[in-house]
Coordinates of C-alpha atoms and ligand atoms in Angstrom, one line a residue:
M116 CA 3.0 -18.5 19.2
E117 CA 3.1 -21.4 16.7
N118 CA 1.2 -20.9 13.4
G119 CA -1.1 -23.8 14.3
A120 CA -2.1 -22.1 17.5
A121 CA -2.5 -18.7 15.7
R122 CA -5.1 -20.3 13.3
T123 CA -7.5 -20.9 16.3
A124 CA -7.1 -17.3 17.6
P125 CA -9.5 -14.6 16.5
A126 CA -8.6 -12.7 13.3
V127 CA -6.8 -9.5 14.1
I128 CA -6.0 -6.4 12.0
V129 CA -2.8 -4.6 12.9
A130 CA -1.8 -1.2 11.5
I131 CA 1.9 -0.3 11.6
D132 CA 2.8 3.3 10.6
G133 CA 5.8 5.5 10.8
P134 CA 8.5 7.4 8.9
S135 CA 11.1 5.7 6.6
G136 CA 13.6 3.4 8.1
T137 CA 11.9 3.0 11.5
G138 CA 11.6 -0.8 10.9
K139 CA 8.0 -1.1 9.7
S140 CA 8.6 -3.7 7.0
S141 CA 11.0 -5.9 9.0
T142 CA 8.8 -5.8 12.0
S143 CA 5.5 -6.3 10.2
K144 CA 6.8 -9.3 8.1
A145 CA 8.2 -11.0 11.2
V146 CA 5.1 -10.4 13.3
A147 CA 2.8 -11.7 10.6
S148 CA 5.0 -14.8 10.0
Q149 CA 5.1 -15.6 13.7
L150 CA 1.4 -15.2 14.2
G151 CA 0.1 -16.7 11.0
L152 CA -1.2 -13.5 9.6
S153 CA -1.1 -12.0 6.1
Y154 CA 1.2 -9.0 5.5
L155 CA 0.8 -6.0 3.3
D156 CA 3.5 -3.5 2.4
T157 CA 1.5 -0.4 1.2
G158 CA 4.7 1.5 0.4
A159 CA 5.4 -1.1 -2.3
Q160 CA 2.0 -0.3 -3.9
Y161 CA 2.8 3.4 -4.1
R162 CA 6.2 2.6 -5.5
A163 CA 4.6 0.3 -8.1
I164 CA 2.2 2.9 -9.4
T165 CA 5.1 5.4 -9.4
W166 CA 7.2 2.9 -11.4
W167 CA 4.4 2.5 -13.9
M168 CA 4.1 6.3 -14.3
V169 CA 7.9 6.7 -14.9
N170 CA 7.8 3.9 -17.4
N171 CA 4.9 5.3 -19.3
G172 CA 6.3 8.8 -19.5
I173 CA 3.8 10.5 -17.2
D174 CA 4.8 14.1 -16.3
L175 CA 5.3 13.7 -12.5
T176 CA 5.5 17.4 -12.0
D177 CA 1.9 17.7 -13.1
P178 CA -0.7 16.4 -10.5
T179 CA -3.4 16.4 -13.2
A180 CA -1.4 14.1 -15.4
I181 CA -0.8 11.8 -12.4
A182 CA -4.5 11.9 -11.4
D183 CA -5.6 11.1 -15.0
S184 CA -3.5 7.9 -15.1
A185 CA -4.1 6.8 -11.5
G186 CA -6.5 4.0 -12.6
K187 CA -4.5 2.6 -15.5
A188 CA -2.1 0.2 -14.0
E189 CA -3.2 -3.2 -12.5
I190 CA -1.4 -3.6 -9.2
V191 CA -1.4 -7.0 -7.5
S192 CA 0.1 -7.6 -4.0
G193 CA 0.8 -11.0 -2.6
T194 CA 0.3 -11.0 1.1
D195 CA 2.2 -14.1 2.3
P196 CA 4.8 -12.7 4.7
A197 CA 7.3 -15.5 3.7
N198 CA 7.0 -14.3 0.1
P199 CA 5.4 -10.9 -0.3
T200 CA 5.0 -10.1 -4.0
I201 CA 4.1 -7.0 -6.1
S202 CA 3.3 -6.9 -9.8
V203 CA 2.1 -4.3 -12.3
D204 CA 0.2 -5.5 -15.3
G205 CA 1.5 -9.0 -14.7
V206 CA 5.2 -7.9 -14.4
D207 CA 7.1 -8.6 -11.2
V208 CA 8.4 -5.2 -10.0
A209 CA 9.8 -6.1 -6.6
G210 CA 13.3 -5.1 -7.7
P211 CA 12.6 -2.1 -10.0
I212 CA 10.4 -0.3 -7.4
R213 CA 13.4 0.0 -5.1
T214 CA 15.6 2.2 -7.4
Q215 CA 16.7 5.6 -6.5
E216 CA 14.6 7.1 -9.3
V217 CA 11.3 5.6 -7.9
T218 CA 12.3 6.5 -4.3
S219 CA 12.8 10.1 -5.2
K220 CA 9.5 10.4 -7.1
V221 CA 7.1 8.3 -5.0
S222 CA 6.2 11.2 -2.6
A223 CA 4.9 13.3 -5.5
V224 CA 2.8 10.5 -6.9
S225 CA 1.5 9.4 -3.5
A226 CA 0.4 12.9 -2.7
V227 CA -2.3 12.9 -5.4
P228 CA -5.8 12.2 -4.0
E229 CA -6.9 10.1 -7.0
V230 CA -3.8 7.8 -6.5
R231 CA -4.5 7.5 -2.8
A232 CA -8.2 6.7 -3.4
R233 CA -7.2 3.9 -5.8
I234 CA -4.6 2.4 -3.6
T235 CA -6.6 2.7 -0.4
E236 CA -9.4 0.7 -2.1
L237 CA -7.0 -2.1 -2.9
Q238 CA -5.6 -2.1 0.6
R239 CA -9.1 -2.3 2.2
S240 CA -10.1 -5.2 0.0
L241 CA -6.9 -7.1 0.8
A242 CA -7.5 -6.6 4.5
A243 CA -11.1 -7.7 4.3
E244 CA -10.0 -10.9 2.4
A245 CA -7.4 -11.9 5.0
E246 CA -9.0 -14.9 6.7
H247 CA -6.8 -15.0 9.8
G248 CA -6.0 -11.2 10.0
I249 CA -3.3 -9.1 8.5
V250 CA -0.5 -6.7 9.4
V251 CA -0.6 -3.7 7.2
E252 CA 2.3 -1.2 7.2
G253 CA 2.5 2.3 5.8
R254 CA 2.0 5.9 6.6
D255 CA -1.8 6.4 6.9
I256 CA -3.1 2.9 7.9
G257 CA -4.2 3.7 11.4
T258 CA -5.6 7.2 10.5
T259 CA -7.3 6.6 7.2
V260 CA -7.1 3.1 5.6
L261 CA -8.1 1.0 8.6
P262 CA -9.3 3.3 11.3
D263 CA -11.0 0.4 13.1
A264 CA -7.8 -1.8 13.3
D265 CA -7.6 -3.9 16.4
L266 CA -4.1 -2.6 17.1
K267 CA -2.3 0.5 15.9
I268 CA 1.5 0.9 16.3
F269 CA 3.5 4.0 15.3
L270 CA 7.2 3.3 15.0
T271 CA 9.7 6.1 15.4
A272 CA 13.5 6.3 15.5
S273 CA 16.0 9.1 15.5
P274 CA 17.1 10.3 12.0
E275 CA 20.7 9.2 12.9
A276 CA 19.5 5.6 13.7
R277 CA 17.4 5.5 10.5
A278 CA 20.2 6.8 8.3
A279 CA 22.7 4.4 9.8
R280 CA 20.3 1.5 9.1
R281 CA 19.6 2.5 5.5
S282 CA 23.3 3.3 4.8
G283 CA 24.2 -0.2 6.0
E284 CA 21.6 -1.6 3.6
L285 CA 22.9 0.5 0.7
K286 CA 26.5 -0.8 1.3
G287 CA 28.5 2.2 2.4
A288 CA 26.2 5.0 1.1
D289 CA 27.0 8.3 2.7
V290 CA 25.2 8.5 6.1
Q291 CA 24.7 12.3 5.9
A292 CA 23.3 12.2 2.4
T293 CA 21.0 9.3 3.3
R294 CA 19.8 11.2 6.4
E295 CA 18.9 14.3 4.3
A296 CA 17.1 12.2 1.8
L297 CA 15.1 10.4 4.5
L298 CA 14.1 13.7 6.1
K299 CA 13.1 15.2 2.8
R300 CA 10.8 12.3 2.0
D301 CA 9.3 12.4 5.6
A302 CA 8.6 16.1 5.2
A303 CA 6.9 15.6 1.9
D304 CA 4.9 12.6 3.3
S305 CA 3.9 14.5 6.5
S306 CA 2.9 17.7 4.8
R307 CA 0.7 16.5 2.0
K308 CA -3.0 17.5 2.3
T309 CA -4.5 14.0 1.8
S310 CA -3.9 11.4 4.5
P311 CA -0.4 12.5 5.5
L312 CA 2.0 10.4 7.5
A313 CA 0.6 10.8 11.0
K314 CA 0.2 8.9 14.3
A315 CA -3.4 7.9 15.0
D316 CA -4.6 9.2 18.4
D317 CA -5.1 5.6 19.6
A318 CA -1.8 4.3 18.3
V319 CA 0.9 2.9 20.6
E320 CA 4.2 4.8 19.9
V321 CA 7.4 2.7 20.0
D322 CA 10.7 4.4 19.7
T323 CA 13.0 1.8 18.0
S324 CA 16.2 3.9 18.1
D325 CA 17.8 1.9 20.9
L326 CA 16.0 -1.4 20.4
T327 CA 17.1 -4.4 18.4
L328 CA 14.8 -5.6 15.6
Q329 CA 14.1 -8.7 17.7
Q330 CA 13.0 -6.5 20.7
V331 CA 10.6 -4.5 18.5
I332 CA 9.1 -7.7 17.1
E333 CA 8.6 -9.1 20.6
C334 CA 7.0 -5.9 21.8
V335 CA 4.5 -5.9 18.9
V336 CA 3.8 -9.7 19.3
T337 CA 3.0 -9.1 23.0
L338 CA 0.7 -6.2 22.1
V339 CA -1.2 -8.3 19.6
G340 CA -1.5 -11.1 22.2
E341 CA -3.0 -8.7 24.6
K342 CA -5.5 -7.4 22.1
R343 CA -6.5 -10.9 21.1
A344 CA -7.0 -11.9 24.7
A345 CA -9.3 -9.0 25.2
K346 CA -11.4 -9.9 22.1
Ligands
LIG1321 N1 15.4 -2.0 15.6 C1 16.2 -2.1 14.6 N2 17.5 -2.1 14.8 C2 18.5 -2.1 13.8 N3 18.2 -2.2 12.5 C3 16.8 -2.3 12.2 C4 15.8 -2.2 13.2 N4 14.6 -2.2 12.6 C5 14.9 -2.3 11.3 N5 16.2 -2.3 11.0 C6 16.9 -2.3 9.7 O1 16.7 -1.0 9.2 C7 16.5 -1.1 7.8 C8 15.2 -0.4 7.5 O2 14.1 -1.2 8.0 P1 12.7 -1.4 7.3 O3 12.9 -1.5 5.8 O4 12.0 -2.4 8.0 O5 12.1 0.1 7.6 P2 10.8 0.8 7.1 O6 10.2 1.6 8.2 O7 9.9 -0.3 6.5 O8 11.4 1.7 5.9 P3 10.6 2.3 4.6 O9 9.4 3.0 5.1 O10 11.6 3.2 4.0 O11 10.3 1.1 3.7 C9 16.6 -2.6 7.4 O12 17.9 -2.9 7.0 C10 16.3 -3.3 8.7 O13 16.9 -4.6 8.8
LIG1322 N1 0.5 4.1 3.4 C1 1.5 4.7 2.7 C2 2.6 4.0 2.4 C3 3.6 4.7 1.6 N2 3.4 5.9 1.1 C4 4.3 6.6 0.3 C5 5.2 7.5 1.0 C6 6.5 6.8 1.0 O1 7.6 7.8 0.9 C7 6.5 5.9 -0.2 C8 7.3 4.7 -0.2 O2 7.0 4.0 1.0 P1 8.2 3.0 1.7 O3 8.4 1.9 0.7 O4 9.4 3.8 1.9 O5 7.5 2.5 2.9 O6 5.1 5.6 -0.4 C9 2.2 6.5 1.5 O7 2.0 7.7 1.1 N3 1.3 5.9 2.2

Protein backbone atom coordinates (compact mmCIF):
# COMPACT_ATOMS: atom_id res chain seq x y z
CA MET A 1 0.00 0.00 0.00
CA GLU A 2 1.23 3.51 -0.80
CA ASN A 3 1.74 5.84 2.19
CA GLY A 4 -1.02 8.17 0.90
CA ALA A 5 -3.51 5.31 0.91
CA ALA A 6 -2.34 4.23 4.37
CA ARG A 7 -3.17 7.68 5.75
CA THR A 8 -6.87 7.12 4.99
CA ALA A 9 -6.90 3.68 6.65
CA PRO A 10 -7.81 3.27 10.33
CA ALA A 11 -4.95 3.59 12.81
CA VAL A 12 -3.57 0.21 13.75
CA ILE A 13 -1.36 -0.99 16.60
CA VAL A 14 0.94 -3.89 15.75
CA ALA A 15 3.01 -5.74 18.38
CA ILE A 16 5.96 -7.82 17.15
CA ASP A 17 7.77 -9.94 19.73
CA GLY A 18 10.30 -12.74 19.63
CA PRO A 19 13.81 -13.81 20.59
CA SER A 20 17.01 -12.11 19.36
CA GLY A 21 17.82 -12.28 15.69
CA THR A 22 14.41 -13.46 14.51
CA GLY A 23 14.03 -10.35 12.34
CA LYS A 24 11.85 -8.12 14.54
CA SER A 25 13.64 -4.83 13.80
CA SER A 26 14.11 -5.38 10.06
CA THR A 27 10.52 -6.54 9.62
CA SER A 28 8.93 -3.90 11.85
CA LYS A 29 10.79 -1.01 10.22
CA ALA A 30 9.89 -2.16 6.70
CA VAL A 31 6.22 -2.83 7.55
CA ALA A 32 5.89 0.56 9.26
CA SER A 33 7.50 2.35 6.27
CA GLN A 34 5.33 0.55 3.77
CA LEU A 35 2.10 1.25 5.67
CA GLY A 36 2.84 4.80 6.83
CA LEU A 37 2.97 3.82 10.52
CA SER A 38 5.31 4.89 13.31
CA TYR A 39 7.93 2.43 14.55
CA LEU A 40 9.34 1.77 18.02
CA ASP A 41 12.35 -0.42 18.86
CA THR A 42 11.84 -1.12 22.57
CA GLY A 43 15.10 -3.07 22.82
CA ALA A 44 16.91 0.19 21.99
CA GLN A 45 15.24 1.80 25.03
CA TYR A 46 16.45 -0.97 27.36
CA ARG A 47 19.89 -0.71 25.79
CA ALA A 48 19.86 3.08 26.30
CA ILE A 49 19.10 2.85 30.01
CA THR A 50 21.77 0.14 30.33
CA TRP A 51 24.29 2.40 28.54
CA TRP A 52 23.48 5.22 30.99
CA MET A 53 23.98 2.91 33.98
CA VAL A 54 27.32 1.63 32.67
CA ASN A 55 28.47 5.21 32.03
CA ASN A 56 27.40 6.34 35.47
CA GLY A 57 29.13 3.52 37.34
CA ILE A 58 25.97 1.82 38.62
CA ASP A 59 26.70 -1.63 40.07
CA LEU A 60 24.83 -3.86 37.64
CA THR A 61 25.16 -6.89 39.90
CA ASP A 62 22.95 -5.08 42.44
CA PRO A 63 19.22 -4.94 41.50
CA THR A 64 18.59 -2.34 44.23
CA ALA A 65 21.19 0.01 42.73
CA ILE A 66 19.62 -0.49 39.31
CA ALA A 67 16.12 0.15 40.69
CA ASP A 68 17.27 3.31 42.52
CA SER A 69 18.60 4.86 39.29
CA ALA A 70 15.81 3.63 36.97
CA GLY A 71 14.21 7.10 36.72
CA LYS A 72 17.36 9.20 36.33
CA ALA A 73 18.06 9.12 32.58
CA GLU A 74 15.89 10.97 30.08
CA ILE A 75 15.31 8.56 27.19
CA VAL A 76 13.82 9.89 23.96
CA SER A 77 12.87 7.66 21.03
CA GLY A 78 12.16 9.00 17.53
CA THR A 79 9.52 6.85 15.82
CA ASP A 80 10.01 7.64 12.11
CA PRO A 81 10.79 4.22 10.54
CA ALA A 82 13.00 5.94 7.95
CA ASN A 83 15.09 7.49 10.72
CA PRO A 84 14.53 5.86 14.13
CA THR A 85 16.50 7.70 16.81
CA ILE A 86 17.39 7.14 20.45
CA SER A 87 18.95 9.63 22.84
CA VAL A 88 19.82 9.74 26.52
CA ASP A 89 19.93 13.14 28.23
CA GLY A 90 20.14 14.73 24.79
CA VAL A 91 23.04 12.53 23.56
CA ASP A 92 22.53 10.39 20.44
CA VAL A 93 23.35 6.85 21.62
CA ALA A 94 22.28 4.85 18.53
CA GLY A 95 25.87 3.61 18.07
CA PRO A 96 27.05 3.14 21.68
CA ILE A 97 24.03 1.03 22.68
CA ARG A 98 25.10 -1.70 20.22
CA THR A 99 28.47 -2.46 21.87
CA GLN A 100 29.23 -5.93 23.23
CA GLU A 101 29.39 -4.47 26.74
CA VAL A 102 25.82 -3.13 26.60
CA THR A 103 24.57 -6.32 24.89
CA SER A 104 26.01 -8.48 27.65
CA LYS A 105 24.49 -6.34 30.44
CA VAL A 106 21.07 -5.38 29.08
CA SER A 107 19.30 -8.53 30.32
CA ALA A 108 20.29 -7.84 33.93
CA VAL A 109 19.08 -4.24 33.75
CA SER A 110 15.85 -5.05 31.90
CA ALA A 111 14.93 -7.71 34.48
CA VAL A 112 14.49 -5.09 37.22
CA PRO A 113 10.77 -4.25 37.73
CA GLU A 114 11.40 -0.50 38.31
CA VAL A 115 13.24 -0.30 34.97
CA ARG A 116 10.42 -2.13 33.20
CA ALA A 117 7.75 0.11 34.76
CA ARG A 118 9.59 3.23 33.60
CA ILE A 119 10.21 2.00 30.05
CA THR A 120 6.72 0.52 29.69
CA GLU A 121 5.22 3.92 30.53
CA LEU A 122 7.32 5.56 27.79
CA GLN A 123 6.27 2.89 25.30
CA ARG A 124 2.58 3.27 26.03
CA SER A 125 2.68 7.05 25.66
CA LEU A 126 4.52 6.80 22.32
CA ALA A 127 1.94 4.29 21.06
CA ALA A 128 -0.92 6.52 22.21
CA GLU A 129 0.61 9.53 20.38
CA ALA A 130 1.02 7.72 17.04
CA GLU A 131 -1.65 9.30 14.85
CA HIS A 132 -1.73 6.68 12.10
CA GLY A 133 -0.74 3.73 14.28
CA ILE A 134 2.55 2.11 15.18
CA VAL A 135 4.58 -1.07 14.94
CA VAL A 136 6.19 -1.78 18.33
CA GLU A 137 8.77 -4.54 18.59
CA GLY A 138 10.26 -6.20 21.63
CA ARG A 139 9.79 -9.10 24.02
CA ASP A 140 6.65 -8.28 26.05
CA ILE A 141 4.67 -5.97 23.79
CA GLY A 142 1.78 -8.34 23.07
CA THR A 143 1.65 -9.76 26.60
CA THR A 144 2.19 -6.67 28.74
CA VAL A 145 2.86 -3.31 27.08
CA LEU A 146 0.01 -3.30 24.53
CA PRO A 147 -2.26 -6.26 25.37
CA ASP A 148 -5.05 -4.68 23.26
CA ALA A 149 -2.91 -4.37 20.10
CA ASP A 150 -4.88 -4.93 16.88
CA LEU A 151 -2.37 -7.50 15.67
CA LYS A 152 0.24 -9.51 17.58
CA ILE A 153 3.03 -11.36 15.82
CA PHE A 154 5.56 -13.67 17.47
CA LEU A 155 8.60 -14.24 15.27
CA THR A 156 10.78 -17.31 15.79
CA ALA A 157 13.75 -18.86 13.97
CA SER A 158 16.13 -21.71 14.70
CA PRO A 159 19.21 -20.82 16.78
CA GLU A 160 21.34 -21.79 13.75
CA ALA A 161 19.54 -19.35 11.43
CA ARG A 162 19.69 -16.57 13.99
CA ALA A 163 23.39 -17.12 14.72
CA ALA A 164 24.21 -17.17 11.00
CA ARG A 165 22.35 -13.86 10.51
CA ARG A 166 24.07 -12.18 13.44
CA SER A 167 27.53 -13.52 12.53
CA GLY A 168 27.06 -12.12 9.03
CA GLU A 169 26.25 -8.73 10.57
CA LEU A 170 29.29 -8.89 12.87
CA LYS A 171 31.54 -9.56 9.85
CA GLY A 172 32.86 -13.06 10.40
CA ALA A 173 32.19 -13.46 14.13
CA ASP A 174 32.34 -17.09 15.24
CA VAL A 175 28.90 -18.65 14.58
CA GLN A 176 29.10 -21.06 17.52
CA ALA A 177 30.02 -18.31 20.00
CA THR A 178 27.30 -16.06 18.58
CA ARG A 179 24.77 -18.90 18.94
CA GLU A 180 25.73 -19.45 22.60
CA ALA A 181 25.48 -15.72 23.37
CA LEU A 182 22.02 -15.48 21.73
CA LEU A 183 20.73 -18.49 23.65
CA LYS A 184 22.11 -17.16 26.92
CA ARG A 185 20.34 -13.81 26.43
CA ASP A 186 17.08 -15.54 25.40
CA ALA A 187 17.23 -17.72 28.52
CA ALA A 188 17.71 -14.69 30.77
CA ASP A 189 14.95 -12.72 28.99
CA SER A 190 12.52 -15.68 29.13
CA SER A 191 13.10 -16.59 32.76
CA ARG A 192 12.87 -13.20 34.47
CA LYS A 193 9.89 -12.76 36.79
CA THR A 194 8.54 -9.49 35.39
CA SER A 195 7.08 -9.58 31.86
CA PRO A 196 9.40 -12.21 30.40
CA LEU A 197 9.88 -12.83 26.67
CA ALA A 198 6.71 -14.76 25.80
CA LYS A 199 4.20 -15.31 23.02
CA ALA A 200 0.78 -13.83 23.75
CA ASP A 201 -2.04 -16.39 23.51
CA ASP A 202 -3.59 -14.46 20.62
CA ALA A 203 -0.33 -13.84 18.71
CA VAL A 204 0.30 -15.25 15.24
CA GLU A 205 3.56 -17.22 15.28
CA VAL A 206 5.76 -16.93 12.19
CA ASP A 207 8.83 -19.17 11.90
CA THR A 208 11.28 -17.12 9.80
CA SER A 209 14.06 -19.77 9.61
CA ASP A 210 13.42 -20.58 5.96
CA LEU A 211 11.81 -17.33 4.86
CA THR A 212 13.54 -14.39 3.26
CA LEU A 213 13.17 -11.04 4.99
CA GLN A 214 10.95 -9.93 2.08
CA GLN A 215 8.64 -12.92 2.61
CA VAL A 216 8.30 -12.11 6.31
CA ILE A 217 7.53 -8.46 5.54
CA GLU A 218 4.87 -9.48 2.99
CA CYS A 219 3.31 -11.90 5.47
CA VAL A 220 3.00 -9.20 8.16
CA VAL A 221 1.72 -6.56 5.69
CA THR A 222 -0.99 -9.02 4.60
CA LEU A 223 -1.98 -9.73 8.22
CA VAL A 224 -2.20 -5.98 8.97
CA GLY A 225 -4.37 -5.50 5.85
CA GLU A 226 -6.74 -8.23 7.03
CA LYS A 227 -7.03 -6.67 10.50
CA ARG A 228 -7.68 -3.23 9.00
CA ALA A 229 -10.33 -4.59 6.67
CA ALA A 230 -12.10 -6.14 9.65
CA LYS A 231 -12.05 -2.87 11.69
N1 LIG B 1 14.11 -13.69 7.21
C1 LIG B 1 15.37 -13.32 7.22
N2 LIG B 1 16.28 -13.95 6.44
C2 LIG B 1 17.59 -13.61 6.47
N3 LIG B 1 18.11 -12.64 7.25
C3 LIG B 1 17.26 -11.97 8.03
C4 LIG B 1 15.86 -12.27 8.06
N4 LIG B 1 15.28 -11.45 8.96
C5 LIG B 1 16.26 -10.67 9.46
N5 LIG B 1 17.44 -10.98 8.89
C6 LIG B 1 18.75 -10.40 9.21
O1 LIG B 1 19.09 -10.91 10.50
C7 LIG B 1 19.74 -9.91 11.28
C8 LIG B 1 18.95 -9.71 12.58
O2 LIG B 1 17.70 -9.14 12.25
P1 LIG B 1 16.98 -8.11 13.23
O3 LIG B 1 17.97 -7.15 13.82
O4 LIG B 1 15.82 -7.56 12.50
O5 LIG B 1 16.50 -9.12 14.37
P2 LIG B 1 15.87 -8.80 15.79
O6 LIG B 1 14.88 -9.86 16.06
O7 LIG B 1 15.37 -7.40 15.81
O8 LIG B 1 17.12 -8.96 16.75
P3 LIG B 1 17.37 -8.30 18.20
O9 LIG B 1 16.23 -8.68 19.06
O10 LIG B 1 18.64 -8.94 18.67
O11 LIG B 1 17.49 -6.82 18.01
C9 LIG B 1 19.81 -8.66 10.39
O12 LIG B 1 21.08 -8.66 9.78
C10 LIG B 1 18.72 -8.88 9.36
O13 LIG B 1 19.01 -8.26 8.11
N1 LIG C 1 10.29 -5.29 25.12
C1 LIG C 1 11.59 -5.59 25.43
C2 LIG C 1 12.61 -5.34 24.54
C3 LIG C 1 13.90 -5.65 24.92
N2 LIG C 1 14.14 -6.15 26.13
C4 LIG C 1 15.50 -6.42 26.60
C5 LIG C 1 15.91 -7.85 26.43
C6 LIG C 1 16.86 -7.85 25.29
O1 LIG C 1 17.90 -8.82 25.45
C7 LIG C 1 17.41 -6.43 25.31
C8 LIG C 1 17.90 -5.87 23.99
O2 LIG C 1 16.89 -6.03 23.01
P1 LIG C 1 17.28 -6.11 21.45
O3 LIG C 1 17.95 -4.83 21.08
O4 LIG C 1 18.18 -7.28 21.27
O5 LIG C 1 15.95 -6.28 20.77
O6 LIG C 1 16.40 -5.63 25.85
C9 LIG C 1 13.11 -6.40 26.98
O7 LIG C 1 13.34 -6.89 28.11
N3 LIG C 1 11.85 -6.11 26.63
